PDB file of C-alpha atoms in Angstrom:
ATOM      1  CA  ASP P 130     187.474 171.183 172.114  1.00 62.00           C
ATOM      2  CA  ALA P 131     188.471 173.849 174.660  1.00 70.00           C
ATOM      3  CA  GLY P 132     191.827 174.584 173.041  1.00 90.00           C
ATOM      4  CA  ILE P 133     193.985 172.985 175.746  1.00 95.00           C
ATOM      5  CA  THR P 134     197.462 171.728 174.912  1.00 96.00           C
ATOM      6  CA  GLN P 135     199.707 169.919 177.369  1.00 97.00           C
ATOM      7  CA  SER P 136     203.434 169.419 176.906  1.00 97.00           C
ATOM      8  CA  PRO P 137     205.281 167.218 177.042  1.00 97.00           C
ATOM      9  CA  ARG P 138     202.807 164.375 176.542  1.00 97.00           C
ATOM     10  CA  HIS P 139     205.305 161.804 177.776  1.00 97.00           C
ATOM     11  CA  LYS P 140     208.399 162.181 179.925  1.00 97.00           C
ATOM     12  CA  VAL P 141     210.772 159.821 181.690  1.00 97.00           C
ATOM     13  CA  THR P 142     213.100 161.326 184.247  1.00 97.00           C
ATOM     14  CA  GLU P 143     215.253 160.336 187.172  1.00 97.00           C
ATOM     15  CA  THR P 144     214.660 160.854 190.870  1.00 97.00           C
ATOM     16  CA  GLY P 145     215.873 164.243 192.065  1.00 97.00           C
ATOM     17  CA  THR P 146     215.632 166.046 188.742  1.00 96.00           C
ATOM     18  CA  PRO P 147     213.352 169.038 188.200  1.00 96.00           C
ATOM     19  CA  VAL P 148     210.422 168.681 185.832  1.00 97.00           C
ATOM     20  CA  THR P 149     208.067 171.283 184.392  1.00 98.00           C
ATOM     21  CA  LEU P 150     204.801 170.480 182.681  1.00 98.00           C
ATOM     22  CA  ARG P 151     203.074 173.109 180.598  1.00 98.00           C
ATOM     23  CA  CYS P 152     199.414 173.720 179.987  1.00 98.00           C
ATOM     24  CA  HIS P 153     198.428 176.148 177.263  1.00 97.00           C
ATOM     25  CA  GLN P 154     194.915 177.360 176.496  1.00 96.00           C
ATOM     26  CA  THR P 155     193.748 179.403 173.545  1.00 94.00           C
ATOM     27  CA  GLU P 156     190.527 180.821 175.034  1.00 90.00           C
ATOM     28  CA  ASN P 157     191.951 183.029 177.837  1.00 89.00           C
ATOM     29  CA  HIS P 158     189.784 181.728 180.670  1.00 91.00           C
ATOM     30  CA  ARG P 159     190.620 182.664 184.246  1.00 92.00           C
ATOM     31  CA  TYR P 160     190.431 179.287 185.955  1.00 93.00           C
ATOM     32  CA  MET P 161     192.970 176.567 185.288  1.00 95.00           C
ATOM     33  CA  TYR P 162     193.688 173.386 187.234  1.00 95.00           C
ATOM     34  CA  TRP P 163     196.275 170.662 187.537  1.00 97.00           C
ATOM     35  CA  TYR P 164     195.081 167.181 188.502  1.00 97.00           C
ATOM     36  CA  ARG P 165     196.956 163.919 188.802  1.00 97.00           C
ATOM     37  CA  GLN P 166     195.388 160.555 187.983  1.00 97.00           C
ATOM     38  CA  ASP P 167     196.438 157.377 189.741  1.00 94.00           C
ATOM     39  CA  PRO P 168     194.776 153.941 189.821  1.00 89.00           C
ATOM     40  CA  GLY P 169     192.422 153.659 192.764  1.00 87.00           C
ATOM     41  CA  HIS P 170     192.520 157.390 193.458  1.00 90.00           C
ATOM     42  CA  GLY P 171     190.713 158.898 190.517  1.00 92.00           C
ATOM     43  CA  LEU P 172     191.683 162.483 189.814  1.00 95.00           C
ATOM     44  CA  ARG P 173     193.149 164.585 192.609  1.00 95.00           C
ATOM     45  CA  LEU P 174     193.598 168.341 192.499  1.00 94.00           C
ATOM     46  CA  ILE P 175     197.195 169.541 192.859  1.00 96.00           C
ATOM     47  CA  HIS P 176     196.937 173.310 192.351  1.00 96.00           C
ATOM     48  CA  TYR P 177     194.632 175.698 190.616  1.00 94.00           C
ATOM     49  CA  SER P 178     194.755 179.263 189.361  1.00 95.00           C
ATOM     50  CA  TYR P 179     192.093 181.943 189.187  1.00 92.00           C
ATOM     51  CA  GLY P 180     194.099 184.519 187.257  1.00 92.00           C
ATOM     52  CA  VAL P 181     197.579 185.728 186.404  1.00 94.00           C
ATOM     53  CA  LYS P 182     199.806 185.268 189.459  1.00 93.00           C
ATOM     54  CA  ASP P 183     196.790 184.013 191.469  1.00 94.00           C
ATOM     55  CA  THR P 184     197.158 180.384 192.506  1.00 95.00           C
ATOM     56  CA  ASP P 185     196.099 178.179 195.384  1.00 93.00           C
ATOM     57  CA  LYS P 186     196.739 174.673 196.666  1.00 93.00           C
ATOM     58  CA  GLY P 187     194.618 171.627 196.076  1.00 91.00           C
ATOM     59  CA  GLU P 188     194.415 168.397 198.066  1.00 89.00           C
ATOM     60  CA  VAL P 189     197.806 166.942 197.005  1.00 94.00           C
ATOM     61  CA  SER P 190     200.068 169.977 196.580  1.00 95.00           C
ATOM     62  CA  ASP P 191     203.142 168.800 198.514  1.00 95.00           C
ATOM     63  CA  GLY P 192     206.175 168.534 196.224  1.00 96.00           C
ATOM     64  CA  TYR P 193     204.603 170.673 193.504  1.00 97.00           C
ATOM     65  CA  SER P 194     204.673 174.349 192.630  1.00 97.00           C
ATOM     66  CA  VAL P 195     202.858 176.280 189.925  1.00 97.00           C
ATOM     67  CA  SER P 196     203.189 179.540 188.097  1.00 97.00           C
ATOM     68  CA  ARG P 197     200.919 181.598 185.896  1.00 97.00           C
ATOM     69  CA  SER P 198     202.638 184.597 184.372  1.00 96.00           C
ATOM     70  CA  LYS P 199     200.281 184.746 181.384  1.00 95.00           C
ATOM     71  CA  THR P 200     196.574 183.975 181.136  1.00 95.00           C
ATOM     72  CA  GLU P 201     197.158 181.268 178.561  1.00 96.00           C
ATOM     73  CA  ASP P 202     199.893 179.297 180.347  1.00 97.00           C
ATOM     74  CA  PHE P 203     199.815 177.371 183.613  1.00 98.00           C
ATOM     75  CA  LEU P 204     203.035 175.606 184.569  1.00 98.00           C
ATOM     76  CA  LEU P 205     203.394 172.727 187.026  1.00 98.00           C
ATOM     77  CA  THR P 206     206.872 172.175 188.473  1.00 98.00           C
ATOM     78  CA  LEU P 207     208.264 169.258 190.398  1.00 97.00           C
ATOM     79  CA  GLU P 208     211.358 170.773 192.003  1.00 93.00           C
ATOM     80  CA  SER P 209     212.922 167.383 192.759  1.00 96.00           C
ATOM     81  CA  ALA P 210     210.963 164.515 191.253  1.00 96.00           C
ATOM     82  CA  THR P 211     210.293 161.384 193.312  1.00 97.00           C
ATOM     83  CA  SER P 212     208.985 157.972 192.245  1.00 97.00           C
ATOM     84  CA  SER P 213     205.686 158.712 194.023  1.00 96.00           C
ATOM     85  CA  GLN P 214     205.115 161.471 191.476  1.00 97.00           C
ATOM     86  CA  THR P 215     204.961 158.973 188.637  1.00 98.00           C
ATOM     87  CA  SER P 216     201.473 159.643 187.330  1.00 97.00           C
ATOM     88  CA  VAL P 217     199.357 161.011 184.529  1.00 97.00           C
ATOM     89  CA  TYR P 218     198.869 164.745 184.904  1.00 98.00           C
ATOM     90  CA  PHE P 219     195.838 166.521 183.509  1.00 98.00           C
ATOM     91  CA  CYS P 220     195.318 170.204 183.012  1.00 97.00           C
ATOM     92  CA  ALA P 221     191.764 171.504 183.011  1.00 96.00           C
ATOM     93  CA  ILE P 222     190.009 174.803 182.502  1.00 94.00           C
ATOM     94  CA  ALA P 223     186.651 176.193 183.521  1.00 90.00           C
ATOM     95  CA  ARG P 224     185.102 178.532 181.009  1.00 84.00           C
ATOM     96  CA  ASP P 225     184.454 182.014 182.448  1.00 75.00           C
ATOM     97  CA  LYS P 226     180.824 182.083 181.346  1.00 75.00           C
ATOM     98  CA  THR P 227     180.050 178.729 182.939  1.00 74.00           C
ATOM     99  CA  ILE P 228     182.235 178.897 186.068  1.00 73.00           C
ATOM    100  CA  ASN P 229     179.084 178.697 188.167  1.00 71.00           C
ATOM    101  CA  THR P 230     178.216 175.324 186.678  1.00 72.00           C
ATOM    102  CA  GLY P 231     181.478 173.668 187.663  1.00 73.00           C
ATOM    103  CA  GLU P 232     182.059 172.035 184.258  1.00 85.00           C
ATOM    104  CA  LEU P 233     185.717 171.373 183.528  1.00 91.00           C
ATOM    105  CA  PHE P 234     187.405 170.771 180.185  1.00 93.00           C
ATOM    106  CA  PHE P 235     190.472 168.554 180.277  1.00 95.00           C
ATOM    107  CA  GLY P 236     193.599 168.336 178.205  1.00 96.00           C
ATOM    108  CA  GLU P 237     194.944 165.066 176.822  1.00 95.00           C
ATOM    109  CA  GLY P 238     197.269 164.419 179.748  1.00 96.00           C
ATOM    110  CA  SER P 239     201.007 164.211 180.373  1.00 97.00           C
ATOM    111  CA  ARG P 240     202.400 160.843 181.416  1.00 97.00           C
ATOM    112  CA  LEU P 241     205.389 161.244 183.754  1.00 98.00           C
ATOM    113  CA  THR P 242     207.606 158.371 184.843  1.00 97.00           C
ATOM    114  CA  VAL P 243     210.186 158.977 187.569  1.00 97.00           C
ATOM    115  CA  LEU P 244     212.827 156.257 187.768  1.00 96.00           C
TER     116      LEU P 244
ATOM    117  CA  GLY C 341     188.065 166.753 204.205  1.00 72.00           C
ATOM    118  CA  GLU C 342     185.622 166.331 201.356  1.00 82.00           C
ATOM    119  CA  ASN C 343     185.394 162.859 199.880  1.00 91.00           C
ATOM    120  CA  VAL C 344     183.621 161.059 197.044  1.00 95.00           C
ATOM    121  CA  GLU C 345     183.367 157.275 197.069  1.00 96.00           C
ATOM    122  CA  GLN C 346     182.585 155.457 193.801  1.00 97.00           C
ATOM    123  CA  HIS C 347     181.520 151.833 193.257  1.00 97.00           C
ATOM    124  CA  PRO C 348     182.120 149.458 191.638  1.00 97.00           C
ATOM    125  CA  SER C 349     185.707 149.873 190.496  1.00 96.00           C
ATOM    126  CA  THR C 350     185.105 147.550 187.537  1.00 97.00           C
ATOM    127  CA  LEU C 351     181.888 146.579 185.794  1.00 97.00           C
ATOM    128  CA  SER C 352     181.383 144.130 182.957  1.00 98.00           C
ATOM    129  CA  VAL C 353     178.047 143.870 181.141  1.00 97.00           C
ATOM    130  CA  GLN C 354     176.698 142.301 177.974  1.00 97.00           C
ATOM    131  CA  GLU C 355     175.817 144.572 175.107  1.00 97.00           C
ATOM    132  CA  GLY C 356     172.236 145.728 175.496  1.00 97.00           C
ATOM    133  CA  ASP C 357     172.199 145.366 179.278  1.00 97.00           C
ATOM    134  CA  SER C 358     172.071 148.276 181.715  1.00 97.00           C
ATOM    135  CA  ALA C 359     174.964 149.549 183.819  1.00 98.00           C
ATOM    136  CA  VAL C 360     174.743 151.424 187.100  1.00 98.00           C
ATOM    137  CA  ILE C 361     177.561 153.240 188.871  1.00 98.00           C
ATOM    138  CA  LYS C 362     177.046 154.688 192.335  1.00 98.00           C
ATOM    139  CA  CYS C 363     178.731 157.493 194.263  1.00 98.00           C
ATOM    140  CA  THR C 364     178.416 158.985 197.715  1.00 97.00           C
ATOM    141  CA  TYR C 365     179.749 162.352 198.812  1.00 95.00           C
ATOM    142  CA  SER C 366     180.574 163.846 202.171  1.00 93.00           C
ATOM    143  CA  ASP C 367     180.221 167.614 201.720  1.00 87.00           C
ATOM    144  CA  SER C 368     176.622 168.598 202.372  1.00 86.00           C
ATOM    145  CA  ALA C 369     177.312 171.962 200.720  1.00 86.00           C
ATOM    146  CA  SER C 370     178.075 170.345 197.343  1.00 88.00           C
ATOM    147  CA  ASN C 371     175.536 171.440 194.745  1.00 87.00           C
ATOM    148  CA  TYR C 372     176.847 170.185 191.413  1.00 90.00           C
ATOM    149  CA  PHE C 373     177.540 166.583 190.424  1.00 94.00           C
ATOM    150  CA  PRO C 374     179.074 165.857 187.008  1.00 94.00           C
ATOM    151  CA  TRP C 375     179.939 162.547 185.403  1.00 97.00           C
ATOM    152  CA  TYR C 376     182.959 162.209 183.145  1.00 97.00           C
ATOM    153  CA  LYS C 377     183.864 159.539 180.612  1.00 97.00           C
ATOM    154  CA  GLN C 378     187.508 158.836 179.850  1.00 97.00           C
ATOM    155  CA  GLU C 379     188.505 156.855 176.799  1.00 95.00           C
ATOM    156  CA  LEU C 380     191.923 155.249 176.573  1.00 93.00           C
ATOM    157  CA  GLY C 381     194.698 157.794 176.177  1.00 90.00           C
ATOM    158  CA  LYS C 382     192.333 160.764 176.404  1.00 93.00           C
ATOM    159  CA  GLY C 383     191.308 163.320 178.991  1.00 94.00           C
ATOM    160  CA  PRO C 384     187.958 162.982 180.797  1.00 95.00           C
ATOM    161  CA  GLN C 385     184.918 164.446 179.047  1.00 95.00           C
ATOM    162  CA  LEU C 386     181.683 165.539 180.647  1.00 94.00           C
ATOM    163  CA  ILE C 387     178.750 163.325 179.682  1.00 96.00           C
ATOM    164  CA  ILE C 388     176.006 164.459 182.052  1.00 95.00           C
ATOM    165  CA  ASP C 389     175.611 166.500 185.219  1.00 93.00           C
ATOM    166  CA  ILE C 390     172.984 167.265 187.835  1.00 93.00           C
ATOM    167  CA  ARG C 391     172.386 170.054 190.279  1.00 89.00           C
ATOM    168  CA  SER C 392     171.237 169.697 193.858  1.00 84.00           C
ATOM    169  CA  ASN C 393     167.792 171.139 193.123  1.00 83.00           C
ATOM    170  CA  VAL C 394     167.006 168.305 190.692  1.00 82.00           C
ATOM    171  CA  GLY C 395     166.400 164.653 191.510  1.00 90.00           C
ATOM    172  CA  GLU C 396     166.894 163.112 188.094  1.00 94.00           C
ATOM    173  CA  LYS C 397     168.184 164.058 184.665  1.00 94.00           C
ATOM    174  CA  LYS C 398     168.139 162.058 181.468  1.00 96.00           C
ATOM    175  CA  ASP C 399     169.940 162.376 178.150  1.00 94.00           C
ATOM    176  CA  GLN C 400     169.090 159.630 175.669  1.00 95.00           C
ATOM    177  CA  ARG C 401     170.585 156.400 177.064  1.00 97.00           C
ATOM    178  CA  ILE C 402     172.182 157.934 180.124  1.00 98.00           C
ATOM    179  CA  ALA C 403     170.536 159.232 183.275  1.00 97.00           C
ATOM    180  CA  VAL C 404     171.702 160.488 186.616  1.00 97.00           C
ATOM    181  CA  THR C 405     169.784 160.402 189.899  1.00 97.00           C
ATOM    182  CA  LEU C 406     170.519 162.341 193.059  1.00 95.00           C
ATOM    183  CA  ASN C 407     169.425 161.665 196.624  1.00 94.00           C
ATOM    184  CA  LYS C 408     170.510 164.703 198.632  1.00 92.00           C
ATOM    185  CA  THR C 409     169.336 163.324 201.948  1.00 92.00           C
ATOM    186  CA  ALA C 410     171.452 160.207 201.598  1.00 93.00           C
ATOM    187  CA  LYS C 411     174.220 162.049 199.712  1.00 94.00           C
ATOM    188  CA  HIS C 412     174.073 159.496 196.915  1.00 95.00           C
ATOM    189  CA  PHE C 413     174.084 159.950 193.161  1.00 97.00           C
ATOM    190  CA  SER C 414     174.130 157.358 190.418  1.00 98.00           C
ATOM    191  CA  LEU C 415     174.782 157.026 186.699  1.00 98.00           C
ATOM    192  CA  HIS C 416     172.517 154.745 184.687  1.00 98.00           C
ATOM    193  CA  ILE C 417     173.374 153.632 181.170  1.00 98.00           C
ATOM    194  CA  THR C 418     170.699 151.672 179.312  1.00 97.00           C
ATOM    195  CA  GLU C 419     171.060 149.562 176.182  1.00 97.00           C
ATOM    196  CA  THR C 420     174.835 149.557 176.535  1.00 97.00           C
ATOM    197  CA  GLN C 421     176.988 149.460 173.420  1.00 97.00           C
ATOM    198  CA  PRO C 422     180.669 148.520 172.963  1.00 96.00           C
ATOM    199  CA  GLU C 423     181.544 152.205 172.542  1.00 96.00           C
ATOM    200  CA  ASP C 424     180.343 152.798 176.099  1.00 97.00           C
ATOM    201  CA  SER C 425     183.422 150.895 177.280  1.00 97.00           C
ATOM    202  CA  ALA C 426     185.563 153.449 179.133  1.00 97.00           C
ATOM    203  CA  VAL C 427     186.461 154.707 182.594  1.00 97.00           C
ATOM    204  CA  TYR C 428     183.721 156.734 184.258  1.00 98.00           C
ATOM    205  CA  PHE C 429     184.275 159.247 187.042  1.00 97.00           C
ATOM    206  CA  CYS C 430     181.741 160.889 189.282  1.00 97.00           C
ATOM    207  CA  ALA C 431     182.571 164.198 190.939  1.00 95.00           C
ATOM    208  CA  ALA C 432     181.160 166.726 193.359  1.00 93.00           C
ATOM    209  CA  LYS C 433     181.781 170.429 193.380  1.00 89.00           C
ATOM    210  CA  ILE C 434     183.376 171.538 196.615  1.00 80.00           C
ATOM    211  CA  GLY C 435     180.809 173.625 198.426  1.00 71.00           C
ATOM    212  CA  GLY C 436     181.524 176.757 200.392  1.00 60.00           C
ATOM    213  CA  SER C 437     184.542 177.645 198.258  1.00 55.00           C
ATOM    214  CA  GLY C 438     182.989 180.319 196.121  1.00 61.00           C
ATOM    215  CA  ASN C 439     183.057 180.059 192.359  1.00 64.00           C
ATOM    216  CA  THR C 440     186.409 178.319 192.105  1.00 74.00           C
ATOM    217  CA  GLY C 441     185.098 175.368 190.108  1.00 76.00           C
ATOM    218  CA  LYS C 442     186.994 172.855 192.245  1.00 85.00           C
ATOM    219  CA  LEU C 443     185.788 169.278 191.921  1.00 89.00           C
ATOM    220  CA  ILE C 444     186.421 166.204 194.067  1.00 91.00           C
ATOM    221  CA  PHE C 445     186.456 163.033 191.962  1.00 94.00           C
ATOM    222  CA  GLY C 446     185.537 159.464 192.739  1.00 96.00           C
ATOM    223  CA  GLN C 447     188.019 156.657 192.184  1.00 96.00           C
ATOM    224  CA  GLY C 448     186.671 155.733 188.765  1.00 96.00           C
ATOM    225  CA  THR C 449     184.793 152.745 187.302  1.00 97.00           C
ATOM    226  CA  THR C 450     186.123 150.773 184.362  1.00 97.00           C
ATOM    227  CA  LEU C 451     183.114 149.686 182.309  1.00 98.00           C
ATOM    228  CA  GLN C 452     183.510 146.880 179.809  1.00 97.00           C
ATOM    229  CA  VAL C 453     180.653 146.154 177.412  1.00 97.00           C
ATOM    230  CA  LYS C 454     180.986 142.740 175.819  1.00 96.00           C
ATOM    231  CA  PRO C 455     179.596 142.340 172.289  1.00 92.00           C
TER     232      PRO C 455
END
């Protein structure tokens, strides 16, 4: 257990509304990631962070923004949700001591449905 | 861009039989290849990994092999049990990106072990 909490775990929203997903970690590691999981696509990286206020884009970043104002929290925002953003979103961390290994620890996921 | 292809997408075996899942990757600079298991409603969890300087690694009933020349790596599960039923993902660490811990995932394999 890497002390990762995602909220909300489930959300249904309407097209055009803003949505923010929160990832909270208790171990204060530098690296945090947001992935989305879709059938036939596996897990795809949306954005990641390597420290407070330090973020970068992943392979599917369009339509998403992130913020990291505190080490323990990494927020994913959909400014104007679309049906194509219906997905399960996973937050992950890499422990500082093992960043060289590449091992990630995942949260339990947030299921988002955009109607 | 970097890509990981995973096959098969579904696999059904009888309890006690072996299961093999195969992946290919495109980035020749990748040097770390983890395998994750995802149970229903949970986040993926690392089950085994291999580095590019090793050809094979074993942990009890699971083993991973790596062919760097062909850019192939495979997961082997022997003496399968019903609790092995899950979705399995292969991944490759994106090379040349420093220690960012970014992974590219395969599409996933749903393994069903029939009692």
